[in-house]
Amino acid sequence: MSELYKGIKGFKQSGLKNILAGFVVSLIALPLALGLAIASGVPPMAGIITVVVGGTLAAALGGSHVTIAGPGNGLVVVILTSVVTLGQGDLLVGYTYTLGAIVVAGVLITLLGFLRLGNLADFFPSATIQGMLSAIGLIIIAKQIHVMLGESGVEAANNLFLLVETPNSIIAVIQSPEIPWVAIMGVVSLGIMASYSKIRNPIFQTIPAPFWIVVLAIGFYYFFYWFSEHEFPISNEFLIQIPSNLKESFVLADFSNWNKSGFLIAVVSITLIATIESLLSIKAVDKLDVYKRRSNINKDLKALGIATTVSGLIGGLPVVAVIARSSVNVNQGATSRWANFFHAVFVLLFVVLFTNLLTKIPLSALAGILVFTGYKLASPKQFKQMYNLGKDQFVIFIATLLATLLFGLINGILIGILVTFGVQLYLMQNRLEFVRTLLRPNTLLYEEEDGSLHLSVKGHSSFINYLKLKEVLDSIPANKSLILDFSLTTFVDNSVMEHIYHYKDDFKKKNSSLEVIGLDIHDSTSEHPFAARRMMRFTNFMKKGDVLTARQKRMKQFAKDLKWDFKSKSITELPLLEGFPFFRRKKLAHAYNVFRGEHKGVRVKLMDVEFYEGELFAKEVHKHTVLMLSPITPIPRFRLDKERIFDRIAGMAGFEDVNIDGHEDFSRRFRVKGKNVEKIKAFFTNDLVLFFETHPYYHLESDGKNILILKGNRISSISEVKALAIYGTELIEKLGN
Amino acid sequence: MGLIKHNIKPTETFTNLATALAFSPTAEALLSEAKRISERLGAKLLLIHAGVKNKVAEEKAGLLLEKVGIDSTKVKLIWQEGDPVKVLNEVCHKEKVDLLILGALKHEDVLKYYIGSIARKISRNPPCSLLLITNPQLTKHSLRKVVVTGDNHPKTSNTIEKACHFAVNFNVKKITIVEEIDPKKVKTKIDDNLTLEQAYHEKKDLQEKEDQRIFKILHKLPLDSDTDVTLRCVFGKKGYSISHYAEVKKASLLVMNSPDNRLGILDRFFPHDLEFVLSDMPCDLMIVHPN
């Protein structure tokens, strides 16, 4: 792909692409901005100010590429709460006080960017974030469903009760003596949002759903205006209020409440939620970017913080990066921040040119759009997904959700973190050790002699120390592949598994790979790939069902390709292996992930073996991947290796180095040892020597009947397993059985 | 990084060895380890018992020596009453011991860790070089991999020299010198693909510098034989990273510098350097004292 230019040059390079993408996004952004502002308890124009400030400042200063900035869903609840509490009933007063809080929060967000704390959002365990988002979705539904049905003024002690009031509102609509046009507009709007993705009509799909609603609503008005004798049946209180003089939309922030606790809570909530929502969106959008660019999140935070400050000063809402609008942006072929800029320009144009038209949109239609966004956040599918992650995650999710509904966002997420910690403690085996090493380093990154990168993680790996792991993962150069080794861990939590899963994608995008090893012997809390893992005791292992790890699944696939048999189950009877000198001083515990196959009449067995040296507290557990060949014709007993780590066993077995005549190079690179020198010399034919010289190095030994092949001293990655299997089959062919 | 062939002649490393004689379940194994090491190094072996000298104890000690095959007439056995840590410290000073061999647990339970066992108490302020054996064995076994600290510290040169000589005496074929670099030394902050690449190059430069420093130390060593000396550079917390490396690589001996100051209880709550190794020993540990 050719280089993408920045600035004006980039604009010229991309041609109309970004303008078009910006236009389509503006069709969604316009109704959403109006709706989100109204739902937040502030004038609709506040949403427009947010879009314009966000679109220009974030585009000019931002560090991401195709994200769209504007008012966000997550903040609706925070702003509404703040407006209501700070205004003590007077929404307009509450609005100006809230603007003060938004300005301060904007400054804080900018500071977070300067302090390079963009990573902090990754600290929050994923189930608590999901719980919080679903709670926000439910709150949005609870507030907006009554507006959608045209039943304003429904009140309840808390958001849960408000939601329970829904049937009453429906009954009120049904019982109303006149035609409930407001409710009909709302329900139609929700219907369009819900069915939009299912209607595959290309003409229908050219305009985004929210804009259809705008078009229909305005069309409805003009229908009455032109064709009907009746008056427009929806009174002004149910329509959007936009001042005819747009200058009146600007409201200045009021800081006089700065020392009140409500103000502080608002500042903290806005900072927290705006940061989390933005960072989640930026990360998600980076995955969509066709140019595989990595957003500079700290730079983006600074830009969003500055935009929020400016927006708050003149009457707008916090500016955050938003995922839904950004996805549309990417789909429409946006290549740079110019699209974000143009979406703001178009929204501004709409408002300036068609102010009068916009005031004909019923509030219930916008509420319909919002009910649908709320539903997206809290759909039954979300609940099911969380349940599939495992009971532990579901408990955390529900606890955070309920806590957020009952005690607000900040308390909700704090309770969520505490519950997560408690659940992990409950799952853990060695709790005291866990607490002791809670804040210690637990990662080691090193380059192997062959240049590949190896990252070993030890002890417990959870959301608590994930940021450190992330720092290491983020420092891997773009062209390097990584082997991530969890074999020294006793516990890996769900958040880490999920993050790693996403990292795999990132590595793939960069044309390198991230391979996770060492989790096969861990027990998982559910069958989901993100399920938390903990080290099993040996007895548990025997009972283990067929919950395969990603590595095992790929092994199984590989076995299928080779037409070999694959069983992940553990075997403890390993008489053949015990006969090899390699295992003479070691105690074999068990073998697992066993491949069984046949190649040219030779039985092949590839497996992960676990063995130990020493006993009791001095026990050293080792895990290797080994390949065993059982040829029919007898072969001499010998051992072949290059590295000398195995000399120890050889020394005890009393073997001698055998030099193969006429192959000085081979003799220099490999050590062949065995008792029966003549037979070994005869066995190493020119062909075989050439084979060894031209293939990667493996440790090889024969007990007279079988051949054992292994490499390194850890479990092999899947590509190494494949290489080992292929090496084995090629060796069989060379041996000419 | 890079593999260099280094040839080191076996020479004298430690001449005055000592070990604690206790009547614990692992005493026999520890004693036979000490005996083998002294024979290999051609060094004298001193036995220290912190306890009362009486008939029963003497008989027990005699029996133990006989079992292990130590000629009790040729070995000096010092009896001294008192706190074992103090006794060992005093005797080592007085007798000019240069390597004290002790048994130690790999992991200690949480309470014991904070109070400290004898072996760990001594390691935190050693009177001389120290060898902590985690898994003493009765029968002969050999060392495989030795991991040595490459810390940027005046003591390191001596430590590497001692470690290499010791390893060569035991026919170790693979010595890895681990240079731990504080990630904070990398000035470039990673924000995007460009800075990522810059940071990578900066790391490579830092590594090159560290490698050069170790090369200088290695060049001073006498040459012969065919031991592989590998340099391994890791970016991470000092003390922790080398310990983790030794564990991943299943090293049989880790060699570290002695601590500069006596390590106290606070160091156990906020571990650094050697304390990381002591809190979770990956394998046998040698702490080399500059004297």
Coordinates of N, CA and C in Angstrom, one line a residue, chain A residues 327 360 486 543 558 599 679:
Chain A
S327 N -17.2 3.2 12.9 CA -17.3 2.0 12.1 C -17.9 2.4 10.7
K360 N -39.1 20.3 13.6 CA -40.3 19.6 13.3 C -40.1 18.1 13.7
F486 N 3.0 -19.2 29.1 CA 2.3 -19.1 30.4 C 2.6 -20.3 31.3
K543 N -9.4 -35.8 35.5 CA -10.8 -35.7 35.4 C -11.2 -34.8 34.2
F558 N -4.3 -30.2 12.8 CA -3.0 -30.6 12.2 C -3.0 -32.2 12.1
H599 N 3.6 -43.7 9.4 CA 4.2 -43.2 8.1 C 5.1 -44.2 7.6
K679 N 28.7 -50.3 14.2 CA 27.3 -50.4 13.8 C 26.8 -48.9 13.5

